[in-house]
Amino acid sequence: MFLRSLLSINRCSLLSLVRTHSTTSNTTHFGYDEVPEHEKQARVNQVFTNVADKYDLMNDIMSFGVHRVWKNYFIQVVRPNPEWNYIDVAGGTGDIAFRYLKELNRFHPSSSSSVSPPEPSPQTTSAESSEKALVYPTSKCVVADINANMLAVGKQRSLENNLHDRIQWVETNAEKLPFHDSQFDVYTIAFGIRNCTHIDRVVSEAYRVLKKGGRFLCLEFSQVNNTLLQYFYDQYSKTFIPPMGQIIANDWKSYQYLIESIRVFPKQTEFADLIRSCNFRYVNYENLSFGIAAIHSGYKL
């Protein structure tokens, strides 16, 4: 009976207990600190409220500017299609979504006039309303983020890039998206999943909102696979990034958290196993820059 009960536990949730950043049933990692689970999201929100205006600069500092190359390559892996319904989660500043739409314009010029249906127009959906009723996407390109400041930056940038009428902005938690099941062909999340409290729930939600045959793609800082490079990367991270955060954004602690969050995120093989446990198939990953970042992929079949 005990064995039967164990086998009935959702595999994704079980692996989360042993592989993800939760240290007990009631605490989780906030960088190197152990904090109550219910406090982490508020702390993360404060970090990104602090750095929203400096987000691109932050990534430039943390990656020597290489994050722009990684993101461009990431979109090439996605291979945008004008027929798809696409969602980018934890993408408030629009960095990935803009690349997606510009890649569509490049290879499918006529798609720019048909990406969004005329009615209803793209809008911002609050996290509060998502708890009342599930909704359908109103655009073929959706950006979801829990942080209002990040979304504000993205909406302003979309105006500057003349893409504002092609994106639906949704303020919501990645662990509980406000959409009906099986709505999207592609789900992306870039440099965001490590900041979530329960990454297994994020991956499970991705599976839920994807259509059959849909693809999950995650770009995230990861574990360097070269010992010598790992040493220099660690020294750079610890001694350079927080001081630069203090100089540029007058914020040491937020940048300290960001580098610590990379260190406690599951290794490539562990994260791939978690994705498989959430029922995705053909799961694989590709290291970028010796594993400083990695692209994880899986299909809902």
CSV table of C-alpha atoms in Angstrom, one decimal:
chain,number,residue,atom,x,y,z
A,1,MET,CA,0.0,0.0,0.0
A,2,PHE,CA,2.8,2.4,0.9
A,3,LEU,CA,4.6,1.7,-2.4
A,4,ARG,CA,1.4,2.1,-4.4
A,5,SER,CA,0.9,5.5,-2.7
A,6,LEU,CA,4.4,6.6,-3.6
A,7,LEU,CA,3.9,5.6,-7.2
A,8,SER,CA,0.8,7.6,-7.4
A,9,ILE,CA,2.6,10.9,-6.6
A,10,ASN,CA,3.0,13.2,-9.6
A,11,ARG,CA,6.5,12.6,-10.9
A,12,CYS,CA,7.1,16.2,-11.6
A,13,SER,CA,6.3,17.2,-8.0
A,14,LEU,CA,8.4,14.4,-6.6
A,15,LEU,CA,11.4,15.4,-8.6
A,16,SER,CA,10.9,18.9,-7.5
A,17,LEU,CA,11.4,17.9,-3.9
A,18,VAL,CA,14.8,16.4,-4.5
A,19,ARG,CA,16.2,18.3,-7.5
A,20,THR,CA,14.9,21.9,-7.5
A,21,HIS,CA,15.9,24.8,-5.3
A,22,SER,CA,13.4,24.0,-2.5
A,23,THR,CA,15.3,22.9,0.5
A,24,THR,CA,12.3,21.8,2.6
A,25,SER,CA,8.5,21.8,2.2
A,26,ASN,CA,8.4,25.3,3.7
A,27,THR,CA,11.6,27.0,2.6
A,28,THR,CA,13.4,27.7,-0.6
A,29,HIS,CA,16.5,29.4,-1.8
A,30,PHE,CA,16.7,33.1,-2.4
A,31,GLY,CA,20.2,33.2,-3.8
A,32,TYR,CA,22.3,31.5,-1.1
A,33,ASP,CA,19.8,32.4,1.7
A,34,GLU,CA,17.1,30.1,2.8
A,35,VAL,CA,13.7,31.8,3.1
A,36,PRO,CA,10.1,30.9,3.7
A,37,GLU,CA,8.5,29.9,0.3
A,38,HIS,CA,5.8,32.5,0.7
A,39,GLU,CA,8.4,35.3,0.9
A,40,LYS,CA,10.5,34.4,-2.2
A,41,GLN,CA,8.2,35.9,-4.8
A,42,ALA,CA,7.9,39.2,-3.0
A,43,ARG,CA,11.7,39.4,-2.7
A,44,VAL,CA,12.2,38.5,-6.4
A,45,ASN,CA,9.6,41.1,-7.4
A,46,GLN,CA,11.6,43.7,-5.4
A,47,VAL,CA,14.8,42.7,-7.2
A,48,PHE,CA,13.3,43.2,-10.6
A,49,THR,CA,11.5,46.4,-9.6
A,50,ASN,CA,14.9,47.7,-8.6
A,51,VAL,CA,16.6,46.6,-11.9
A,52,ALA,CA,13.8,47.0,-14.4
A,53,ASP,CA,15.2,50.2,-15.9
A,54,LYS,CA,18.7,48.7,-16.1
A,55,TYR,CA,17.7,45.2,-17.2
A,56,ASP,CA,19.6,45.1,-20.5
A,57,LEU,CA,22.6,46.7,-18.9
A,58,MET,CA,22.4,44.2,-16.1
A,59,ASN,CA,22.6,41.3,-18.6
A,60,ASP,CA,25.4,43.1,-20.5
A,61,ILE,CA,27.4,43.2,-17.2
A,62,MET,CA,26.7,39.6,-16.3
A,63,SER,CA,27.5,38.2,-19.7
A,64,PHE,CA,30.0,40.7,-21.2
A,65,GLY,CA,27.2,41.6,-23.7
A,66,VAL,CA,27.1,38.0,-25.0
A,67,HIS,CA,23.5,37.6,-23.9
A,68,ARG,CA,22.4,39.5,-27.0
A,69,VAL,CA,24.1,36.8,-29.2
A,70,TRP,CA,22.5,34.0,-27.1
A,71,LYS,CA,19.1,35.6,-27.5
A,72,ASN,CA,19.5,36.0,-31.3
A,73,TYR,CA,20.5,32.4,-31.5
A,74,PHE,CA,17.7,31.3,-29.2
A,75,ILE,CA,15.1,32.9,-31.7
A,76,GLN,CA,16.8,31.0,-34.6
A,77,VAL,CA,16.2,27.8,-32.6
A,78,VAL,CA,12.6,28.8,-32.1
A,79,ARG,CA,12.2,29.4,-35.9
A,80,PRO,CA,9.1,31.7,-35.7
A,81,ASN,CA,6.0,30.9,-37.8
A,82,PRO,CA,3.2,33.4,-38.5
A,83,GLU,CA,0.6,30.6,-37.9
A,84,TRP,CA,1.7,30.0,-34.3
A,85,ASN,CA,0.3,31.3,-31.1
A,86,TYR,CA,3.4,32.2,-29.1
A,87,ILE,CA,3.9,33.1,-25.5
A,88,ASP,CA,7.0,34.4,-23.8
A,89,VAL,CA,6.9,34.1,-20.0
A,90,ALA,CA,9.0,36.2,-17.6
A,91,GLY,CA,9.7,38.4,-20.6
A,92,GLY,CA,8.3,41.7,-19.3
A,93,THR,CA,10.8,43.9,-21.1
A,94,GLY,CA,9.9,42.4,-24.4
A,95,ASP,CA,13.5,41.5,-25.3
A,96,ILE,CA,12.6,38.0,-26.6
A,97,ALA,CA,9.2,38.8,-28.0
A,98,PHE,CA,10.6,41.7,-30.1
A,99,ARG,CA,13.2,39.4,-31.5
A,100,TYR,CA,10.5,36.9,-32.3
A,101,LEU,CA,8.4,39.4,-34.2
A,102,LYS,CA,11.3,41.0,-36.0
A,103,GLU,CA,12.4,37.5,-37.1
A,104,LEU,CA,8.8,37.0,-38.4
A,105,ASN,CA,9.1,40.3,-40.3
A,106,ARG,CA,12.4,39.2,-41.8
A,107,PHE,CA,11.2,35.9,-43.2
A,108,HIS,CA,7.4,36.4,-43.4
A,109,PRO,CA,7.0,40.1,-44.3
A,110,SER,CA,3.2,39.9,-44.8
A,111,SER,CA,2.8,38.5,-41.3
A,112,SER,CA,3.2,41.9,-39.7
A,113,SER,CA,-0.4,42.8,-40.8
A,114,SER,CA,-1.9,39.6,-39.6
A,115,VAL,CA,-0.2,38.6,-36.4
A,116,SER,CA,-2.9,40.0,-34.1
A,117,PRO,CA,-6.6,39.7,-34.7
A,118,PRO,CA,-8.4,43.0,-34.9
A,119,GLU,CA,-10.9,42.2,-32.1
A,120,PRO,CA,-10.3,42.2,-29.2
A,121,SER,CA,-7.2,44.3,-29.2
A,122,PRO,CA,-4.1,43.3,-27.2
A,123,GLN,CA,-4.5,44.3,-23.6
A,124,THR,CA,-3.0,43.8,-20.2
A,125,THR,CA,-4.6,41.1,-18.1
A,126,SER,CA,-4.1,41.3,-14.4
A,127,ALA,CA,-3.0,38.4,-12.2
A,128,GLU,CA,-6.1,38.9,-10.1
A,129,SER,CA,-8.5,38.4,-12.9
A,130,SER,CA,-6.7,35.2,-13.9
A,131,GLU,CA,-7.7,33.7,-10.6
A,132,LYS,CA,-11.4,34.3,-11.4
A,133,ALA,CA,-11.6,32.8,-14.9
A,134,LEU,CA,-9.4,31.4,-17.6
A,135,VAL,CA,-9.1,33.4,-20.8
A,136,TYR,CA,-8.1,32.9,-24.4
A,137,PRO,CA,-5.1,34.9,-25.8
A,138,THR,CA,-6.1,37.9,-27.8
A,139,SER,CA,-2.9,38.1,-29.8
A,140,LYS,CA,-0.6,35.6,-31.6
A,141,CYS,CA,2.2,37.0,-29.5
A,142,VAL,CA,1.8,37.1,-25.7
A,143,VAL,CA,4.2,38.4,-23.1
A,144,ALA,CA,3.6,37.3,-19.5
A,145,ASP,CA,5.4,38.6,-16.4
A,146,ILE,CA,4.6,38.9,-12.8
A,147,ASN,CA,6.4,42.3,-12.4
A,148,ALA,CA,4.5,45.4,-13.4
A,149,ASN,CA,7.7,47.5,-13.6
A,150,MET,CA,9.2,45.1,-16.1
A,151,LEU,CA,6.0,45.1,-18.2
A,152,ALA,CA,6.0,48.9,-18.2
A,153,VAL,CA,9.5,48.9,-19.6
A,154,GLY,CA,8.4,46.4,-22.3
A,155,LYS,CA,5.3,48.4,-23.3
A,156,GLN,CA,7.3,51.6,-23.6
A,157,ARG,CA,9.9,49.8,-25.7
A,158,SER,CA,7.2,48.2,-27.9
A,159,LEU,CA,6.0,51.8,-28.7
A,160,GLU,CA,9.5,52.8,-29.7
A,161,ASN,CA,9.8,49.7,-31.9
A,162,ASN,CA,6.3,50.1,-33.4
A,163,LEU,CA,5.3,46.7,-32.1
A,164,HIS,CA,2.7,47.8,-29.5
A,165,ASP,CA,-0.3,46.6,-31.5
A,166,ARG,CA,1.1,43.1,-32.0
A,167,ILE,CA,1.6,42.0,-28.4
A,168,GLN,CA,-0.8,41.2,-25.5
A,169,TRP,CA,0.8,42.0,-22.2
A,170,VAL,CA,-0.3,39.9,-19.2
A,171,GLU,CA,0.7,40.5,-15.6
A,172,THR,CA,0.6,37.0,-14.0
A,173,ASN,CA,2.6,34.4,-12.2
A,174,ALA,CA,4.4,31.8,-14.4
A,175,GLU,CA,3.2,29.1,-11.9
A,176,LYS,CA,-0.4,29.9,-12.7
A,177,LEU,CA,-1.1,31.3,-16.1
A,178,PRO,CA,-4.6,32.7,-16.8
A,179,PHE,CA,-5.1,30.9,-20.1
A,180,HIS,CA,-7.2,27.8,-21.0
A,181,ASP,CA,-5.4,24.5,-21.8
A,182,SER,CA,-3.7,23.9,-25.1
A,183,GLN,CA,-3.6,27.5,-26.4
A,184,PHE,CA,0.0,28.0,-27.6
A,185,ASP,CA,2.3,26.4,-30.2
A,186,VAL,CA,5.5,27.7,-28.6
A,187,TYR,CA,6.3,28.7,-25.1
A,188,THR,CA,9.6,30.4,-24.3
A,189,ILE,CA,11.2,31.6,-21.0
A,190,ALA,CA,14.6,33.3,-21.1
A,191,PHE,CA,16.6,34.1,-17.9
A,192,GLY,CA,13.5,34.0,-15.8
A,193,ILE,CA,12.7,30.5,-14.6
A,194,ARG,CA,15.5,30.4,-12.0
A,195,ASN,CA,13.7,33.3,-10.2
A,196,CYS,CA,10.5,31.3,-9.8
A,197,THR,CA,9.6,29.7,-6.4
A,198,HIS,CA,8.6,26.3,-7.9
A,199,ILE,CA,10.2,25.6,-11.2
A,200,ASP,CA,8.4,22.3,-11.6
A,201,ARG,CA,5.1,24.2,-11.5
A,202,VAL,CA,6.3,26.6,-14.2
A,203,VAL,CA,7.2,23.7,-16.4
A,204,SER,CA,3.9,21.9,-15.7
A,205,GLU,CA,2.0,25.1,-16.6
A,206,ALA,CA,4.0,25.3,-19.8
A,207,TYR,CA,2.9,21.8,-20.6
A,208,ARG,CA,-0.7,22.6,-19.8
A,209,VAL,CA,-1.0,25.7,-22.0
A,210,LEU,CA,0.8,24.2,-25.0
A,211,LYS,CA,-1.1,22.5,-27.8
A,212,LYS,CA,-0.3,18.9,-28.6
A,213,GLY,CA,2.9,19.1,-30.6
A,214,GLY,CA,3.8,22.4,-29.0
A,215,ARG,CA,7.4,23.1,-27.9
A,216,PHE,CA,8.9,24.4,-24.6
A,217,LEU,CA,12.1,26.3,-24.9
A,218,CYS,CA,14.1,27.8,-22.0
A,219,LEU,CA,17.2,29.9,-22.2
A,220,GLU,CA,18.9,30.2,-18.8
A,221,PHE,CA,22.3,30.8,-17.2
A,222,SER,CA,23.7,27.4,-16.3
A,223,GLN,CA,26.8,25.5,-15.1
A,224,VAL,CA,30.1,26.0,-16.8
A,225,ASN,CA,31.6,22.6,-18.0
A,226,ASN,CA,35.2,23.7,-18.0
A,227,THR,CA,37.0,23.7,-14.6
A,228,LEU,CA,39.4,26.5,-15.4
A,229,LEU,CA,36.7,28.7,-17.0
A,230,GLN,CA,34.4,28.0,-14.1
A,231,TYR,CA,37.0,29.3,-11.7
A,232,PHE,CA,37.5,32.6,-13.5
A,233,TYR,CA,33.8,32.9,-14.1
A,234,ASP,CA,33.1,32.5,-10.4
A,235,GLN,CA,35.7,35.1,-9.5
A,236,TYR,CA,34.4,37.5,-12.0
A,237,SER,CA,30.8,37.0,-10.8
A,238,LYS,CA,31.7,37.4,-7.1
A,239,THR,CA,34.1,40.3,-7.3
A,240,PHE,CA,32.9,42.3,-10.3
A,241,ILE,CA,29.1,42.1,-10.7
A,242,PRO,CA,27.8,43.3,-7.3
A,243,PRO,CA,30.2,46.3,-7.2
A,244,MET,CA,29.2,47.2,-10.8
A,245,GLY,CA,25.6,46.9,-9.7
A,246,GLN,CA,26.3,49.4,-6.9
A,247,ILE,CA,28.1,51.8,-9.2
A,248,ILE,CA,25.5,51.7,-12.1
A,249,ALA,CA,22.2,51.1,-10.3
A,250,ASN,CA,23.1,51.9,-6.7
A,251,ASP,CA,22.0,48.4,-5.9
A,252,TRP,CA,24.5,45.8,-4.6
A,253,LYS,CA,22.0,43.3,-3.1
A,254,SER,CA,19.9,42.8,-6.2
A,255,TYR,CA,23.0,42.0,-8.3
A,256,GLN,CA,24.3,39.8,-5.5
A,257,TYR,CA,21.1,37.8,-5.6
A,258,LEU,CA,21.2,37.4,-9.3
A,259,ILE,CA,24.6,35.8,-9.4
A,260,GLU,CA,23.7,33.5,-6.5
A,261,SER,CA,20.5,32.5,-8.2
A,262,ILE,CA,22.6,31.1,-11.0
A,263,ARG,CA,24.7,29.0,-8.7
A,264,VAL,CA,21.7,27.3,-7.0
A,265,PHE,CA,19.8,26.6,-10.2
A,266,PRO,CA,19.8,22.9,-11.2
A,267,LYS,CA,22.6,21.6,-13.5
A,268,GLN,CA,21.8,21.0,-17.1
A,269,THR,CA,21.1,17.2,-16.7
A,270,GLU,CA,19.0,17.8,-13.6
A,271,PHE,CA,16.8,20.4,-15.2
A,272,ALA,CA,16.4,18.2,-18.3
A,273,ASP,CA,15.3,15.4,-16.0
A,274,LEU,CA,12.7,17.7,-14.4
A,275,ILE,CA,11.4,18.7,-17.8
A,276,ARG,CA,11.0,15.0,-18.7
A,277,SER,CA,9.2,14.4,-15.5
A,278,CYS,CA,6.6,17.0,-16.4
A,279,ASN,CA,5.7,14.8,-19.4
A,280,PHE,CA,7.7,16.6,-22.1
A,281,ARG,CA,9.3,14.3,-24.7
A,282,TYR,CA,12.4,14.6,-26.9
A,283,VAL,CA,14.0,16.7,-24.2
A,284,ASN,CA,17.5,18.0,-24.8
A,285,TYR,CA,19.7,20.9,-24.1
A,286,GLU,CA,22.5,22.8,-25.8
A,287,ASN,CA,25.3,24.5,-24.0
A,288,LEU,CA,26.2,28.1,-25.0
A,289,SER,CA,29.6,29.5,-24.2
A,290,PHE,CA,30.9,26.4,-22.4
A,291,GLY,CA,27.7,26.2,-20.4
A,292,ILE,CA,27.5,29.7,-19.1
A,293,ALA,CA,24.0,29.5,-20.6
A,294,ALA,CA,22.0,26.7,-22.0
A,295,ILE,CA,18.9,26.2,-24.1
A,296,HIS,CA,16.5,23.5,-23.0
A,297,SER,CA,13.9,22.1,-25.3
A,298,GLY,CA,11.0,19.6,-25.0
A,299,TYR,CA,7.8,18.7,-26.9
A,300,LYS,CA,4.2,18.0,-25.7
A,301,LEU,CA,3.2,14.9,-27.5
